[in-house]
Tab-separated table of C-alpha atoms in Angstrom:
chain	number	residue	atom	x	y	z
A	1	UNK	CA	0.000	0.000	0.000
A	2	UNK	CA	1.252	3.448	-0.855
A	3	UNK	CA	2.374	5.798	1.885
A	4	UNK	CA	0.270	8.588	0.309
A	5	UNK	CA	-2.981	9.424	2.069
A	6	UNK	CA	-5.345	12.020	0.685
A	7	UNK	CA	-7.776	12.050	3.601
A	8	UNK	CA	-6.443	15.595	3.913
A	9	UNK	CA	-7.028	18.284	2.850
A	10	UNK	CA	-10.663	18.001	3.891
A	11	UNK	CA	-13.705	20.181	4.474
A	12	UNK	CA	-15.981	20.035	7.483
A	13	UNK	CA	-19.593	19.476	6.459
A	14	UNK	CA	-22.404	21.470	8.050
A	15	UNK	CA	-23.472	18.507	10.172
A	16	UNK	CA	-19.970	17.849	11.480
A	17	UNK	CA	-18.150	15.106	9.510
A	18	UNK	CA	-15.111	15.825	7.372
A	19	UNK	CA	-15.041	15.144	3.634
A	20	UNK	CA	-11.751	14.760	1.735
A	21	UNK	CA	-11.457	17.423	-0.956
A	22	UNK	CA	-9.958	14.858	-3.326
A	23	UNK	CA	-12.273	12.061	-4.360
A	24	UNK	CA	-12.202	9.314	-6.970
A	25	UNK	CA	-14.941	9.662	-9.575
A	26	UNK	CA	-16.353	6.463	-11.075
A	27	UNK	CA	-18.851	7.660	-13.697
A	28	UNK	CA	-18.693	5.492	-16.838
A	29	UNK	CA	-16.495	2.872	-15.174
A	30	UNK	CA	-18.240	-0.481	-15.838
A	31	UNK	CA	-18.887	-2.736	-12.854
A	32	UNK	CA	-16.388	-5.296	-14.176
A	33	UNK	CA	-13.642	-2.654	-14.224
A	34	UNK	CA	-14.651	-0.940	-10.988
A	35	UNK	CA	-12.777	-3.285	-8.595
A	36	UNK	CA	-9.402	-2.729	-10.265
A	37	UNK	CA	-9.880	1.011	-10.759
A	38	UNK	CA	-11.097	1.560	-7.203
A	39	UNK	CA	-8.312	-0.612	-5.801
A	40	UNK	CA	-5.797	1.487	-7.741
A	41	UNK	CA	-7.288	4.658	-6.290
A	42	UNK	CA	-7.193	3.319	-2.734
A	43	UNK	CA	-3.630	2.144	-3.321
A	44	UNK	CA	-2.751	5.645	-4.517
A	45	UNK	CA	-4.091	7.117	-1.287
A	46	UNK	CA	-7.564	8.294	-2.260
A	47	UNK	CA	-9.845	8.102	0.773
A	48	UNK	CA	-13.043	9.299	-0.894
A	49	UNK	CA	-14.942	7.242	-3.484
A	50	UNK	CA	-17.885	8.657	-5.464
A	51	UNK	CA	-20.457	6.407	-7.142
A	52	UNK	CA	-24.185	6.332	-7.865
A	53	UNK	CA	-27.012	3.873	-8.350
A	54	UNK	CA	-27.154	5.051	-11.947
A	55	UNK	CA	-23.513	4.169	-12.584
A	56	UNK	CA	-24.226	0.458	-12.152
A	57	UNK	CA	-20.865	-0.155	-10.483
A	58	UNK	CA	-21.624	-0.130	-6.765
A	59	UNK	CA	-21.057	-3.894	-6.444
A	60	UNK	CA	-17.624	-3.653	-8.050
A	61	UNK	CA	-16.694	-0.769	-5.803
A	62	UNK	CA	-17.927	-2.733	-2.813
A	63	UNK	CA	-15.592	-5.577	-3.753
A	64	UNK	CA	-12.627	-3.215	-3.859
A	65	UNK	CA	-13.530	-1.687	-0.506
A	66	UNK	CA	-13.810	-5.117	1.104
A	67	UNK	CA	-10.562	-6.385	-0.389
A	68	UNK	CA	-8.635	-3.236	0.585
A	69	UNK	CA	-9.271	-4.007	4.245
A	70	UNK	CA	-9.098	-0.345	5.263
A	71	UNK	CA	-10.909	0.785	8.436
A	72	UNK	CA	-14.457	1.794	7.540
A	73	UNK	CA	-14.091	5.270	8.968
A	74	UNK	CA	-10.988	5.922	6.859
A	75	UNK	CA	-12.847	5.892	3.515
A	76	UNK	CA	-15.566	8.424	2.629
A	77	UNK	CA	-18.151	6.817	0.330
A	78	UNK	CA	-20.795	8.713	-1.646
A	79	UNK	CA	-23.650	7.303	-3.693
A	80	UNK	CA	-26.660	8.908	-5.354
A	81	UNK	CA	-30.336	8.173	-5.956
A	82	UNK	CA	-31.649	8.452	-9.522
A	83	UNK	CA	-34.351	11.117	-9.902
A	84	UNK	CA	-36.903	8.577	-11.106
A	85	UNK	CA	-36.653	6.643	-7.826
A	86	UNK	CA	-38.831	9.117	-5.927
A	87	UNK	CA	-41.254	7.100	-3.821
A	88	UNK	CA	-38.735	4.320	-3.221
A	89	UNK	CA	-35.947	6.290	-1.643
A	90	UNK	CA	-35.305	3.946	1.279
A	91	UNK	CA	-35.377	0.855	-0.931
A	92	UNK	CA	-32.862	2.464	-3.276
A	93	UNK	CA	-30.464	3.300	-0.471
A	94	UNK	CA	-30.761	-0.157	1.082
A	95	UNK	CA	-29.973	-1.738	-2.302
A	96	UNK	CA	-26.931	0.534	-2.642
A	97	UNK	CA	-25.710	-0.428	0.810
A	98	UNK	CA	-26.063	-4.122	-0.008
A	99	UNK	CA	-24.043	-3.746	-3.200
A	100	UNK	CA	-21.396	-1.612	-1.493
A	101	UNK	CA	-21.195	-4.004	1.455
A	102	UNK	CA	-21.723	-1.153	3.914
A	103	UNK	CA	-24.149	-0.429	6.719
A	104	UNK	CA	-24.116	3.291	5.912
A	105	UNK	CA	-22.770	5.690	3.317
A	106	UNK	CA	-20.961	8.854	4.282
A	107	UNK	CA	-22.952	10.927	1.800
A	108	UNK	CA	-26.164	10.220	-0.112
A	109	UNK	CA	-27.211	12.595	-2.874
A	110	UNK	CA	-30.312	13.209	-4.974
A	111	UNK	CA	-28.626	12.759	-8.364
A	112	UNK	CA	-30.724	15.278	-10.306
A	113	UNK	CA	-33.828	17.302	-9.371
A	114	UNK	CA	-36.696	14.888	-10.101
A	115	UNK	CA	-38.685	16.182	-13.087
A	116	UNK	CA	-36.449	19.258	-12.788
A	117	UNK	CA	-38.208	20.094	-9.513
A	118	UNK	CA	-36.704	20.453	-6.022
A	119	UNK	CA	-39.105	17.739	-4.728
A	120	UNK	CA	-39.152	18.299	-0.943
A	121	UNK	CA	-41.044	15.014	-0.464
A	122	UNK	CA	-37.965	13.088	-1.592
A	123	UNK	CA	-35.723	15.255	0.560
A	124	UNK	CA	-37.862	14.404	3.595
A	125	UNK	CA	-37.027	10.735	2.981
A	126	UNK	CA	-33.334	11.612	2.837
A	127	UNK	CA	-33.622	13.407	6.163
A	128	UNK	CA	-35.315	10.328	7.626
A	129	UNK	CA	-32.618	7.994	6.298
A	130	UNK	CA	-29.964	10.200	7.833
A	131	UNK	CA	-31.794	10.176	11.160
A	132	UNK	CA	-31.868	6.368	10.998
A	133	UNK	CA	-28.106	6.193	10.463
A	134	UNK	CA	-28.133	4.901	6.883
A	135	UNK	CA	-26.373	8.034	5.599
A	136	UNK	CA	-24.073	10.141	7.746
A	137	UNK	CA	-24.638	13.200	5.548
A	138	UNK	CA	-27.134	13.990	2.793
A	139	UNK	CA	-27.025	16.336	-0.154
A	140	UNK	CA	-28.020	17.003	-3.716
A	141	UNK	CA	-26.470	17.110	-7.169
A	142	UNK	CA	-27.230	19.482	-10.031
A	143	UNK	CA	-29.548	21.671	-7.928
A	144	UNK	CA	-29.899	25.423	-8.349
A	145	UNK	CA	-29.708	27.815	-5.405
A	146	UNK	CA	-33.481	28.376	-5.648
A	147	UNK	CA	-34.131	24.637	-5.511
A	148	UNK	CA	-31.871	24.306	-2.463
A	149	UNK	CA	-33.781	27.140	-0.801
A	150	UNK	CA	-37.034	25.290	-1.490
A	151	UNK	CA	-35.716	22.216	0.333
A	152	UNK	CA	-34.537	24.318	3.274
A	153	UNK	CA	-37.875	26.159	3.512
A	154	UNK	CA	-39.856	22.903	3.389
A	155	UNK	CA	-37.796	20.844	5.835
A	156	UNK	CA	-35.461	23.150	7.751
A	157	UNK	CA	-32.568	20.955	6.610
A	158	UNK	CA	-29.984	22.225	4.139
A	159	UNK	CA	-28.086	19.791	1.929
A	160	UNK	CA	-24.536	19.287	3.162
A	161	UNK	CA	-23.242	19.176	-0.426
A	162	UNK	CA	-24.269	20.204	-3.925
A	163	UNK	CA	-22.345	18.237	-6.547
A	164	UNK	CA	-22.296	20.123	-9.848
A	165	UNK	CA	-20.310	20.177	-13.087
A	166	UNK	CA	-17.434	22.510	-12.285
A	167	UNK	CA	-14.045	23.636	-13.416
A	168	UNK	CA	-12.089	26.803	-14.216
A	169	UNK	CA	-14.144	27.680	-17.315
A	170	UNK	CA	-17.388	27.203	-15.347
A	171	UNK	CA	-16.253	29.164	-12.286
A	172	UNK	CA	-19.064	31.428	-11.085
A	173	UNK	CA	-18.455	33.357	-7.841
A	174	UNK	CA	-22.211	33.878	-7.411
A	175	UNK	CA	-22.846	30.135	-7.325
A	176	UNK	CA	-19.822	29.411	-5.127
A	177	UNK	CA	-20.737	32.244	-2.767
A	178	UNK	CA	-24.414	31.337	-2.684
A	179	UNK	CA	-23.667	27.769	-1.676
A	180	UNK	CA	-21.189	28.920	0.972
A	181	UNK	CA	-23.769	31.329	2.430
A	182	UNK	CA	-26.166	28.406	2.817
A	183	UNK	CA	-23.534	26.171	4.409
A	184	UNK	CA	-23.544	23.864	1.374
A	185	UNK	CA	-20.191	22.483	0.239
A	186	UNK	CA	-19.516	22.743	-3.495
A	187	UNK	CA	-18.353	19.496	-5.063
A	188	UNK	CA	-17.240	19.590	-8.683
A	189	UNK	CA	-17.554	16.721	-11.144
A	190	UNK	CA	-16.067	16.307	-14.630
A	191	UNK	CA	-13.286	18.794	-13.797
A	192	UNK	CA	-11.283	17.959	-16.919
A	193	UNK	CA	-14.251	17.724	-19.285
A	194	UNK	CA	-15.215	21.198	-18.084
A	195	UNK	CA	-11.762	22.556	-18.880
A	196	UNK	CA	-9.359	23.064	-21.751
A	197	UNK	CA	-6.261	21.099	-20.802
A	198	UNK	CA	-4.337	22.918	-23.523
A	199	UNK	CA	-5.150	26.384	-22.198
A	200	UNK	CA	-1.958	28.495	-22.170
A	201	UNK	CA	-2.624	29.835	-18.671
A	202	UNK	CA	-2.998	26.348	-17.224
A	203	UNK	CA	0.075	25.119	-19.075
A	204	UNK	CA	2.180	28.073	-17.893
A	205	UNK	CA	1.172	27.570	-14.263
A	206	UNK	CA	1.721	23.827	-14.614
A	207	UNK	CA	5.249	24.422	-15.920
A	208	UNK	CA	6.028	26.587	-12.894
A	209	UNK	CA	5.060	23.686	-10.616
A	210	UNK	CA	6.618	20.886	-12.683
A	211	UNK	CA	3.073	19.580	-13.116
A	212	UNK	CA	0.471	19.064	-15.822
A	213	UNK	CA	-2.741	20.982	-16.513
A	214	UNK	CA	-4.959	18.323	-14.924
A	215	UNK	CA	-2.975	18.548	-11.691
A	216	UNK	CA	-3.325	22.334	-11.724
A	217	UNK	CA	-7.106	21.990	-12.070
A	218	UNK	CA	-7.184	19.670	-9.052
A	219	UNK	CA	-4.999	22.129	-7.131
A	220	UNK	CA	-7.332	25.006	-8.086
A	221	UNK	CA	-10.347	23.190	-6.629
A	222	UNK	CA	-8.483	22.401	-3.429
A	223	UNK	CA	-7.213	25.975	-3.008
A	224	UNK	CA	-10.801	27.231	-3.267
A	225	UNK	CA	-12.018	24.585	-0.808
A	226	UNK	CA	-14.090	22.831	-3.472
A	227	UNK	CA	-14.302	19.034	-3.571
A	228	UNK	CA	-13.024	17.536	-6.829
A	229	UNK	CA	-13.548	13.984	-8.123
A	230	UNK	CA	-11.281	13.267	-11.108
A	231	UNK	CA	-11.874	9.938	-12.826
A	232	UNK	CA	-9.545	7.568	-14.642
A	233	UNK	CA	-9.086	3.821	-14.977
A	234	UNK	CA	-5.340	4.095	-15.655
A	235	UNK	CA	-3.259	3.617	-12.468
A	236	UNK	CA	-0.548	6.065	-13.526
A	237	UNK	CA	-3.110	8.785	-14.238
A	238	UNK	CA	-4.994	8.022	-11.019
A	239	UNK	CA	-1.733	8.623	-9.133
A	240	UNK	CA	-0.872	11.753	-11.114
A	241	UNK	CA	-4.310	13.332	-10.653
A	242	UNK	CA	-4.099	12.837	-6.893
A	243	UNK	CA	-0.751	14.609	-6.702
A	244	UNK	CA	-2.493	17.789	-7.791
A	245	UNK	CA	-4.114	17.997	-4.360
A	246	UNK	CA	-0.697	18.690	-2.846
A	247	UNK	CA	0.255	21.529	-5.210
A	248	UNK	CA	0.180	24.919	-3.504
A	249	UNK	CA	-1.070	27.598	-5.891
A	250	UNK	CA	-0.495	31.267	-5.116
A	251	UNK	CA	-3.415	33.692	-4.855
A	252	UNK	CA	-2.252	35.261	-8.109
A	253	UNK	CA	-2.254	31.908	-9.872
A	254	UNK	CA	-5.758	31.175	-8.595
A	255	UNK	CA	-6.960	34.561	-9.832
A	256	UNK	CA	-5.479	33.868	-13.278
A	257	UNK	CA	-7.294	30.535	-13.394
A	258	UNK	CA	-10.546	32.104	-12.147
A	259	UNK	CA	-10.317	34.542	-15.040
A	260	UNK	CA	-10.612	31.682	-17.538
A	261	UNK	CA	-14.365	31.744	-16.929
A	262	UNK	CA	-14.743	35.357	-18.035
């Protein structure tokens, strides 16, 4: 096992637990490939694994978690409920837990707003599952600030996390600030798809850190305090992406990257 451990840096969620800022994304990794890819990530020091019912790879990830033999509390595991599973929220989570081989997930998200609506009734079931210990924290994905406000108004419970497509070219201070004001942690997915890895600014900053553009994008998320979940099935790239979390960008470098969205 590698000596690297990316449990830190981490953010403290509104309900108390800590969430590693670096996570391993598993979208589009088939279940048959998930054990090897997840094992490679754990070997590389990732301590945060992101999956979803809709990815169809929870069982493979569960195998990797079991075979790694790491203490349960040392790995942060997220899964998500598909929007068309409203009305069977608890069943969906229990099926995820069975596949993952866990008695709880660290974070359970509504994957998309059902029918493009906030759907407080589903959120109430998430709150209940959290109260019953099946999910330590609960959140949403792809929700607008107005939809988050609707959930808060209806239930009094704010999502701990909003997972959205994010990267330097999508940077929006109003969204980042609005989530922070509500105590909702911003988690970015598809960080490389949402970026131009050949951008001259990224390449220049990367050269100054003896790094690559993907590592700079990871470092940018971490410097802002955003969670980032890069995905790869190639062990060498899994290792390289993680190293970005240890790069220290200057405030000037962050500002130059922020400006890519303008």
